[in-house]
């Protein structure tokens, strides 16, 4: 049930998964299969969060989640 | 004469009416920065770059002695960390334990290196002590007969009192928390209503609005080693909805995961159930009923971002460079002659089979899941160099690692009991150290480490 995501943002910062720091932006990291809420904490970004069912990813085909600078 | 009888009856009623299990205190206000949690322990001396998780299985004194031998060997081993030789035992971050393995876990967590003193209470009053006869003797005390008449006081409370007297005095989880030192202890029991693991951490007690700090260590150890039928279930009070508990944010989305990740869905549902106001008590059995190897908690922590102190999140955040899992499994194999006779086995034999076979099978599955989890992580790292490149060492200490067949058989045939002969305890301690030292992955860990060439495996084995 391992999934892989890459959260893109203009700078490196911590990614919160369901409210807990669980990885860094612009670097692939592993999450558990399921519905998750991704956000960048207090960093101003657009959108403020993504709620996504994460499944069927591979290490070399991660789910890419995009946050843009506000 | 009549007055004497009446007085005696009154005293009996009084004693049994007063006898009750120790109440778990209510948590005044939920605060996730307070209480016995991994994150509340000091990480200055024991950093996370080398993250060592040790699990101790059940198996009475056999498990306790095997676990103790591993602790001794870890203490006698040094490892190079950033050019400095460090004692490997001081690098242990988490100990997860079940049943007999919970005795050395709790004692080491509370008293540290004192456990190794040749005259320590642990040696005198547990390893080389007939706890079994003490437990039986307590049942012959007439005072206890009256206490046991109370529906709220059981044999498990007598066991707790004995463990307090012999080992832990009145120490509570507040005392453990105040030590601020790793390893973080995960003493596991089984919630008999939910059929799930119940760990003595504040994160587990939060949804109950119960204060783990008020709970005696002896009570947690009694719950963890609460062998069904021999003891009565152990009860914890629950006060759901009374402490402004804030549910972790993963729970709501996880409740949609029944199809894609049922394991996560059921974890979420369980956490919800603990918050329902009608559930005022949790009844606990031996941790071995849900997981007799003590590995399920660490396994979930390696696979999930949800659990407090998630190992997966520490890997993602590049805090952990080397992950070491040491599994100490005191599983035995008592030979049976049942298949040499046409007679159907008796009721006691059948009960013994149905209470041990599922545990052994589940432990086997857990070990396979750990192997699979490590293999998949290693494969992923090799496929995707952008993932944090983690070294993983899996070390197994069990009797099937003994090469000599006769010796292996002798260890496998050691009884599950709280009373073993001194020679067997000594042999278990020595053999634990030998098996650990001879493990190829242990040798690699303390020696050359992994060869970091492009695309090479970083997992052992």
XYZ file of C-alpha atoms in Angstrom:
531
model
C 0.000 0.000 0.000
C 2.943 2.315 -0.640
C 2.346 5.378 -2.778
C 4.718 8.021 -4.038
C 4.080 11.728 -4.437
C 6.005 14.789 -5.527
C 4.700 18.129 -4.308
C 5.997 20.990 -6.405
C 6.455 24.547 -5.126
C 8.856 27.346 -5.965
C 10.981 26.675 -2.880
C 11.840 23.820 -0.551
C 9.600 23.561 2.481
C 7.865 20.916 4.547
C 4.714 19.279 3.192
C 1.949 18.518 5.643
C -0.081 15.400 4.999
C -3.298 15.406 7.029
C -1.849 18.148 9.214
C 1.479 16.459 9.976
C 4.894 17.157 8.427
C 5.486 14.187 6.177
C 7.913 15.219 3.427
C 9.533 18.057 1.482
C 8.479 19.916 -1.627
C 10.206 19.082 -4.936
C 11.359 15.713 -3.592
C 9.562 12.397 -3.982
C 8.298 10.874 -0.778
C 6.193 7.923 0.307
C 2.647 8.032 1.639
C 0.141 5.388 2.616
C -2.619 4.567 0.140
C -5.777 6.570 0.796
C -7.429 9.946 0.854
C -5.084 12.642 2.120
C -5.104 16.402 2.549
C -1.830 18.021 1.403
C -0.866 21.562 2.420
C 2.247 23.651 2.964
C 1.493 24.950 6.444
C 1.847 28.703 6.772
C 3.483 29.172 3.345
C 1.185 31.327 1.175
C 0.263 29.160 -1.809
C -2.487 28.435 -4.256
C -4.515 26.377 -3.660
C -4.291 26.313 0.123
C -4.622 22.543 0.088
C -5.296 19.518 -2.111
C -7.550 16.660 -1.020
C -6.675 13.629 -3.133
C -7.194 9.865 -3.227
C -3.639 8.623 -3.581
C -3.411 5.202 -5.198
C -1.897 3.368 -8.172
C 1.354 5.338 -8.156
C 4.843 3.945 -8.655
C 8.229 5.186 -7.452
C 9.085 6.265 -11.005
C 5.549 7.502 -11.704
C 4.642 9.489 -8.584
C 1.530 11.575 -8.233
C 2.531 15.200 -8.868
C 0.753 17.780 -6.734
C 1.239 21.397 -7.707
C 1.176 24.426 -5.410
C 1.830 27.863 -6.839
C 3.317 30.907 -5.207
C 0.730 33.529 -4.254
C -21.840 -16.504 68.586
C -24.455 -14.976 66.306
C -22.900 -11.555 66.772
C -19.490 -12.937 65.776
C -20.951 -14.449 62.608
C -22.706 -11.225 61.776
C -19.492 -9.276 62.325
C -17.570 -11.717 60.134
C -20.205 -11.467 57.398
C -20.089 -7.682 57.663
C -16.289 -7.660 57.340
C -16.410 -9.997 54.322
C -18.996 -7.768 52.658
C -16.927 -4.692 53.501
C -13.669 -6.096 52.113
C -15.265 -7.361 48.916
C -17.256 -4.143 48.457
C -14.094 -2.055 48.859
C -12.048 -4.174 46.490
C -11.847 -2.620 43.064
C -9.335 -2.201 40.271
C -7.241 1.001 40.421
C -9.106 3.775 38.674
C -7.459 5.401 35.672
C -7.537 9.163 36.240
C -9.464 11.400 33.894
C -7.463 13.691 31.620
C -8.343 17.275 32.555
C -7.674 18.729 29.100
C -6.324 17.119 25.971
C -2.883 18.482 25.111
C -0.831 16.690 22.514
C 2.380 18.184 23.880
C 1.847 16.543 27.274
C 2.051 12.968 28.484
C 4.139 9.952 27.588
C 4.842 10.392 23.859
C 7.823 9.747 21.656
C 8.170 13.446 20.857
C 8.340 14.411 24.530
C 11.581 12.460 25.025
C 15.002 14.068 24.779
C 16.693 13.402 21.436
C 19.978 15.191 22.200
C 21.894 12.152 23.381
C 20.178 9.646 21.133
C 19.646 11.220 17.726
C 17.391 9.802 15.046
C 19.887 9.393 12.183
C 20.509 5.875 13.502
C 17.003 4.761 14.428
C 16.877 1.480 16.319
C 13.607 -0.315 17.019
C 13.680 -3.437 19.179
C 10.695 -5.732 19.658
C 10.365 -8.325 22.404
C 7.871 -11.162 22.016
C 5.834 -13.002 24.590
C 6.780 -16.335 26.156
C 6.994 -15.884 29.947
C 10.432 -15.985 31.563
C 11.849 -17.557 28.385
C 10.955 -14.347 26.501
C 12.181 -12.165 29.366
C 15.558 -13.907 29.507
C 16.030 -13.842 25.725
C 15.182 -10.124 25.666
C 17.536 -9.490 28.586
C 20.375 -11.286 26.772
C 19.839 -9.038 23.751
C 19.922 -5.923 25.940
C 23.181 -7.173 27.472
C 24.712 -7.744 24.037
C 23.613 -4.339 22.738
C 25.179 -2.738 25.796
C 28.445 -4.546 25.131
C 28.507 -3.413 21.484
C 29.798 -0.115 20.206
C 29.106 1.471 16.857
C 30.834 4.262 14.988
C 28.613 7.324 14.624
C 30.192 10.375 12.968
C 33.646 9.205 14.074
C 32.556 8.600 17.651
C 32.180 5.128 19.190
C 28.743 4.863 20.776
C 27.163 2.183 22.908
C 24.511 0.552 20.726
C 22.028 0.148 23.571
C 22.084 3.926 24.069
C 21.034 4.273 20.419
C 17.805 2.305 20.843
C 14.910 4.650 20.105
C 11.877 2.415 20.597
C 11.186 -0.870 22.379
C 7.875 -2.520 21.553
C 6.966 -5.449 23.767
C 4.415 -8.066 24.557
C 3.752 -10.211 27.615
C 6.956 -11.743 29.047
C 9.007 -9.323 26.955
C 7.311 -6.392 28.703
C 9.069 -7.105 32.031
C 12.621 -6.246 30.858
C 11.203 -3.471 28.662
C 9.479 -1.692 31.536
C 12.317 -2.300 33.984
C 14.979 -0.994 31.589
C 12.797 1.991 30.683
C 12.389 2.907 34.344
C 15.751 2.059 35.860
C 18.158 2.051 32.901
C 21.486 0.264 33.356
C 20.620 -0.815 36.891
C 18.924 -3.796 35.227
C 22.409 -5.199 34.497
C 23.625 -5.210 38.103
C 24.163 -8.785 39.177
C 22.103 -8.072 42.280
C 19.395 -6.052 40.531
C 15.797 -6.625 41.492
C 15.204 -7.669 37.918
C 17.557 -10.600 38.239
C 16.569 -11.497 41.779
C 12.826 -11.006 41.492
C 12.072 -11.853 37.882
C 14.675 -13.781 35.885
C 15.688 -16.137 38.665
C 12.508 -15.999 40.692
C 9.519 -18.295 40.798
C 6.860 -15.739 39.998
C 4.426 -18.488 39.177
C 4.369 -19.789 42.739
C 4.007 -16.239 44.095
C 0.966 -15.757 41.869
C -0.562 -19.031 43.031
C 0.311 -18.300 46.665
C -1.559 -14.998 46.496
C -4.705 -16.964 45.661
C -4.430 -18.868 48.951
C -4.457 -15.713 51.043
C -7.926 -15.596 52.696
C -7.899 -11.796 52.548
C -7.681 -12.079 48.757
C -10.580 -14.555 48.634
C -12.846 -11.809 49.898
C -11.400 -9.220 47.543
C -11.871 -11.598 44.619
C -15.595 -11.806 45.423
C -15.907 -8.280 44.070
C -16.767 -8.195 40.343
C -14.383 -5.260 40.003
C -11.343 -6.991 41.432
C -9.770 -9.938 39.643
C -6.747 -12.169 39.624
C -5.002 -9.686 37.338
C -5.105 -7.091 40.142
C -3.272 -9.567 42.378
C -0.681 -9.998 39.633
C -0.263 -6.231 39.378
C 0.254 -5.951 43.145
C 2.870 -8.699 42.977
C 4.769 -7.004 40.121
C 4.711 -3.764 42.113
C 6.163 -5.488 45.169
C 8.785 -7.395 43.219
C 9.872 -4.938 40.543
C 8.216 -1.609 39.952
C 6.985 -0.264 43.319
C 4.490 2.502 42.681
C 6.199 3.857 39.555
C 3.814 5.371 37.028
C 4.031 6.483 33.415
C 4.463 10.028 34.801
C 7.753 8.835 36.335
C 8.751 7.310 33.006
C 7.871 10.530 31.200
C 9.900 12.564 33.691
C 13.025 10.611 32.772
C 12.775 12.299 29.319
C 14.982 9.566 27.938
C 14.726 7.117 25.124
C 13.960 4.383 24.413
C 10.289 5.098 24.003
C 8.385 2.131 25.370
C 5.426 0.593 23.599
C 3.993 -1.888 26.087
C 1.248 -3.716 24.223
C -1.934 -5.388 25.415
C -5.086 -6.411 23.531
C -8.454 -4.669 23.655
C -10.679 -7.738 23.963
C -13.788 -5.938 22.671
C -12.168 -4.561 19.536
C -9.748 -7.440 19.077
C -7.021 -4.888 18.468
C -3.672 -3.968 19.909
C -3.815 -1.487 22.797
C -0.545 0.305 23.533
C 0.249 2.118 26.779
C 1.060 5.507 25.225
C -0.730 8.794 25.810
C -1.734 8.840 22.109
C -3.753 5.675 22.774
C -5.249 7.137 25.955
C -6.139 10.534 24.406
C -9.457 9.527 22.805
C -10.426 7.886 26.115
C -9.710 11.211 27.875
C -7.695 9.109 30.317
C -4.409 10.141 31.897
C -1.745 7.515 31.222
C 0.543 9.383 33.628
C -1.594 8.133 36.518
C -1.277 4.492 35.469
C 1.234 2.332 37.275
C 3.898 0.630 35.176
C 3.090 -2.633 36.947
C -0.464 -2.346 35.650
C 0.688 -1.990 32.046
C 2.993 -4.995 32.433
C 0.172 -6.999 34.031
C -2.130 -6.098 31.122
C 0.528 -6.997 28.572
C 1.125 -10.407 30.189
C -2.500 -11.060 31.041
C -2.744 -14.608 29.737
C -6.438 -15.324 29.047
C -8.288 -17.570 31.510
C -5.303 -17.741 33.893
C -6.045 -14.104 34.781
C -9.137 -11.957 34.612
C -9.295 -9.140 32.012
C -7.753 -5.869 33.169
C -9.956 -2.787 33.075
C -9.059 0.778 32.144
C -11.518 3.640 32.716
C -12.551 5.752 29.775
C -14.116 9.214 29.839
C -14.756 9.957 26.149
C -15.887 13.433 25.247
C -14.778 15.039 28.509
C -11.391 16.598 27.680
C -11.831 18.616 24.454
C -10.018 15.918 22.532
C -9.159 16.936 18.982
C -9.229 14.019 16.602
C -6.158 13.746 14.329
C -6.845 15.128 10.844
C -6.158 11.823 9.064
C -9.244 10.172 10.572
C -11.926 11.939 8.511
C -10.339 11.229 5.090
C -9.391 7.683 6.165
C -13.062 6.891 6.760
C -13.439 6.970 2.941
C -10.709 4.367 2.431
C -12.648 1.145 2.958
C -12.097 0.007 -0.637
C -8.592 1.254 -1.325
C -7.032 0.766 2.113
C -9.229 -1.163 4.566
C -6.437 -1.314 7.152
C -6.390 2.492 7.393
C -10.199 2.652 7.350
C -10.492 0.282 10.328
C -7.818 2.196 12.262
C -9.898 5.338 11.773
C -13.104 3.614 12.776
C -11.507 2.245 15.909
C -10.329 5.684 16.931
C -13.868 6.975 16.397
C -15.311 4.170 18.509
C -13.041 5.055 21.426
C -14.580 8.545 21.363
C -18.172 7.318 21.745
C -19.529 8.286 25.137
C -21.163 4.960 25.994
C -17.782 3.188 26.033
C -16.748 3.775 29.630
C -14.284 0.933 30.054
C -11.608 -0.846 28.057
C -11.022 -4.497 28.962
C -7.545 -5.755 28.229
C -5.977 -9.156 27.645
C -2.431 -10.297 26.977
C -0.753 -8.340 24.168
C 0.060 -11.646 22.521
C -3.580 -12.158 21.582
C -3.362 -9.332 19.019
C 0.356 -9.608 18.210
C 2.657 -11.991 20.047
C 5.811 -10.585 18.511
C 5.363 -6.893 19.336
C 6.002 -5.819 15.761
C 2.624 -4.577 14.571
C 3.056 -1.089 16.045
C 6.481 -0.533 14.441
C 5.190 -2.062 11.182
C 2.280 0.391 11.022
C 4.641 3.222 11.888
C 6.878 2.221 8.939
C 3.966 2.110 6.497
C 1.702 4.922 7.606
C 1.964 8.700 7.895
C -0.897 8.728 10.400
C 0.486 7.336 13.630
C 2.049 9.646 16.196
C 5.828 9.579 15.741
C 5.464 7.876 12.319
C 8.739 6.259 11.236
C 7.688 6.762 7.602
C 7.445 10.520 8.139
C 10.879 10.563 9.785
C 12.255 8.763 6.718
C 10.515 11.196 4.341
C 11.878 14.140 6.339
C 15.359 12.616 6.018
C 15.816 12.409 9.781
C 16.645 8.702 9.652
C 19.709 7.530 7.713
C 19.883 3.993 9.076
C 16.843 2.087 10.268
C 17.556 -0.973 12.404
C 14.824 -3.451 13.354
C 15.781 -6.065 15.918
C 13.089 -8.684 16.449
C 13.514 -10.911 19.485
C 11.195 -13.867 19.119
C 11.035 -16.457 21.905
C 8.647 -18.713 20.006
C 8.949 -22.313 21.182
C 8.000 -25.650 19.647
C 7.025 -28.279 22.165
C 7.020 -31.709 20.466
C 3.712 -33.469 20.375
C 2.922 -37.181 20.261
C -0.753 -36.616 19.542
C -0.400 -37.769 15.955
C 0.929 -41.121 17.151
C -2.389 -42.063 18.704
C -5.906 -42.617 17.379
C -7.391 -41.103 20.553
C -8.880 -37.658 20.106
C -6.954 -35.006 22.078
C -8.633 -33.824 25.272
C -10.304 -30.473 25.909
C -7.250 -28.891 27.555
C -5.072 -29.814 24.574
C -7.642 -28.424 22.180
C -7.867 -25.157 24.143
C -4.083 -24.931 24.138
C -4.017 -25.426 20.359
C -6.660 -22.848 19.573
C -4.974 -20.331 21.847
C -1.464 -20.733 20.430
C -1.734 -21.781 16.767
C -3.384 -18.525 15.555
C -0.791 -16.469 17.485
C 2.108 -18.286 15.855
C 0.555 -17.998 12.402
C -0.100 -14.280 12.885
C 3.471 -13.714 14.111
C 4.753 -15.478 11.008
C 2.593 -13.226 8.809
C 3.834 -10.132 10.645
C 7.460 -11.111 10.038
C 6.694 -11.663 6.351
C 4.977 -8.261 6.173
C 8.040 -6.595 7.668
C 10.275 -8.311 5.121
C 7.940 -7.307 2.308
C 7.747 -3.695 3.512
C 11.557 -3.470 3.587
C 11.933 -5.128 0.189
C 9.439 -2.755 -1.428
C 11.141 0.289 0.078
C 14.517 -0.933 -1.122
C 13.159 -1.612 -4.629
C 11.566 1.845 -4.704
C 14.824 3.517 -3.678
C 16.707 1.677 -6.413
C 14.082 2.615 -9.009
C 13.808 6.210 -7.885
C 17.063 7.881 -6.739
C 15.088 11.009 -5.765
C 13.642 9.110 -2.788
C 15.571 9.478 0.477
C 18.188 6.708 0.354
C 17.693 4.872 3.617
C 19.798 1.976 4.900
C 17.691 -0.746 6.513
C 18.957 -3.551 8.744
C 16.574 -6.326 9.787
C 17.923 -8.559 12.520
C 16.028 -11.568 13.825
C 16.848 -13.287 17.097
C 14.956 -16.572 17.395
C 15.776 -20.177 18.132
C 15.530 -21.238 14.495
C 18.750 -19.285 13.935
C 20.654 -21.859 16.014
C 22.646 -24.041 13.616
C 23.218 -27.101 15.809
C 20.062 -29.246 15.589
C 20.249 -30.702 19.109
C 20.888 -27.315 20.672
C 18.107 -25.729 18.607
C 15.700 -28.441 19.759
C 16.672 -27.917 23.397
C 15.914 -24.196 23.222
C 12.688 -24.722 21.289
C 11.490 -27.061 24.043
C 11.813 -24.583 26.905
C 8.421 -24.169 28.546
C 6.306 -21.040 28.666
C 6.371 -20.360 32.378
C 7.193 -17.696 34.949
C 9.563 -20.114 36.609
C 12.581 -21.498 34.757
C 15.660 -23.223 36.201
C 18.728 -21.002 36.592
C 20.659 -23.007 33.997
C 17.992 -22.352 31.366
C 17.863 -18.631 32.126
C 21.666 -18.421 31.913
C 21.643 -20.349 28.636
C 18.950 -18.106 27.164
C 20.907 -14.973 28.064
C 24.085 -16.317 26.479
C 22.326 -17.659 23.379
C 20.513 -14.355 22.781
C 23.858 -12.581 22.614
C 25.357 -15.270 20.378
C 22.482 -15.227 17.874
C 22.599 -11.440 17.713
C 26.375 -11.353 17.274
C 26.258 -13.990 14.528
C 23.560 -12.217 12.532
C 25.135 -11.113 9.214
C 23.121 -7.896 9.252
C 24.219 -7.112 12.807
C 27.833 -7.648 11.764
C 27.322 -5.377 8.773
C 25.688 -2.721 10.964
C 28.506 -2.527 13.478
C 31.159 -3.131 10.832
C 31.509 -1.851 7.293
C 27.892 -0.804 6.669
C 26.351 -0.808 3.180
C 28.239 -0.325 -0.062
C 26.702 2.785 -1.559
C 27.122 2.202 -5.257
C 24.531 3.402 -7.735
C 21.499 1.098 -7.863
C 22.792 -1.137 -5.062
C 20.483 -2.514 -2.418
C 20.549 -0.643 0.880
C 18.585 -3.289 2.763
C 19.958 -6.181 4.783
C 18.921 -8.901 4.235
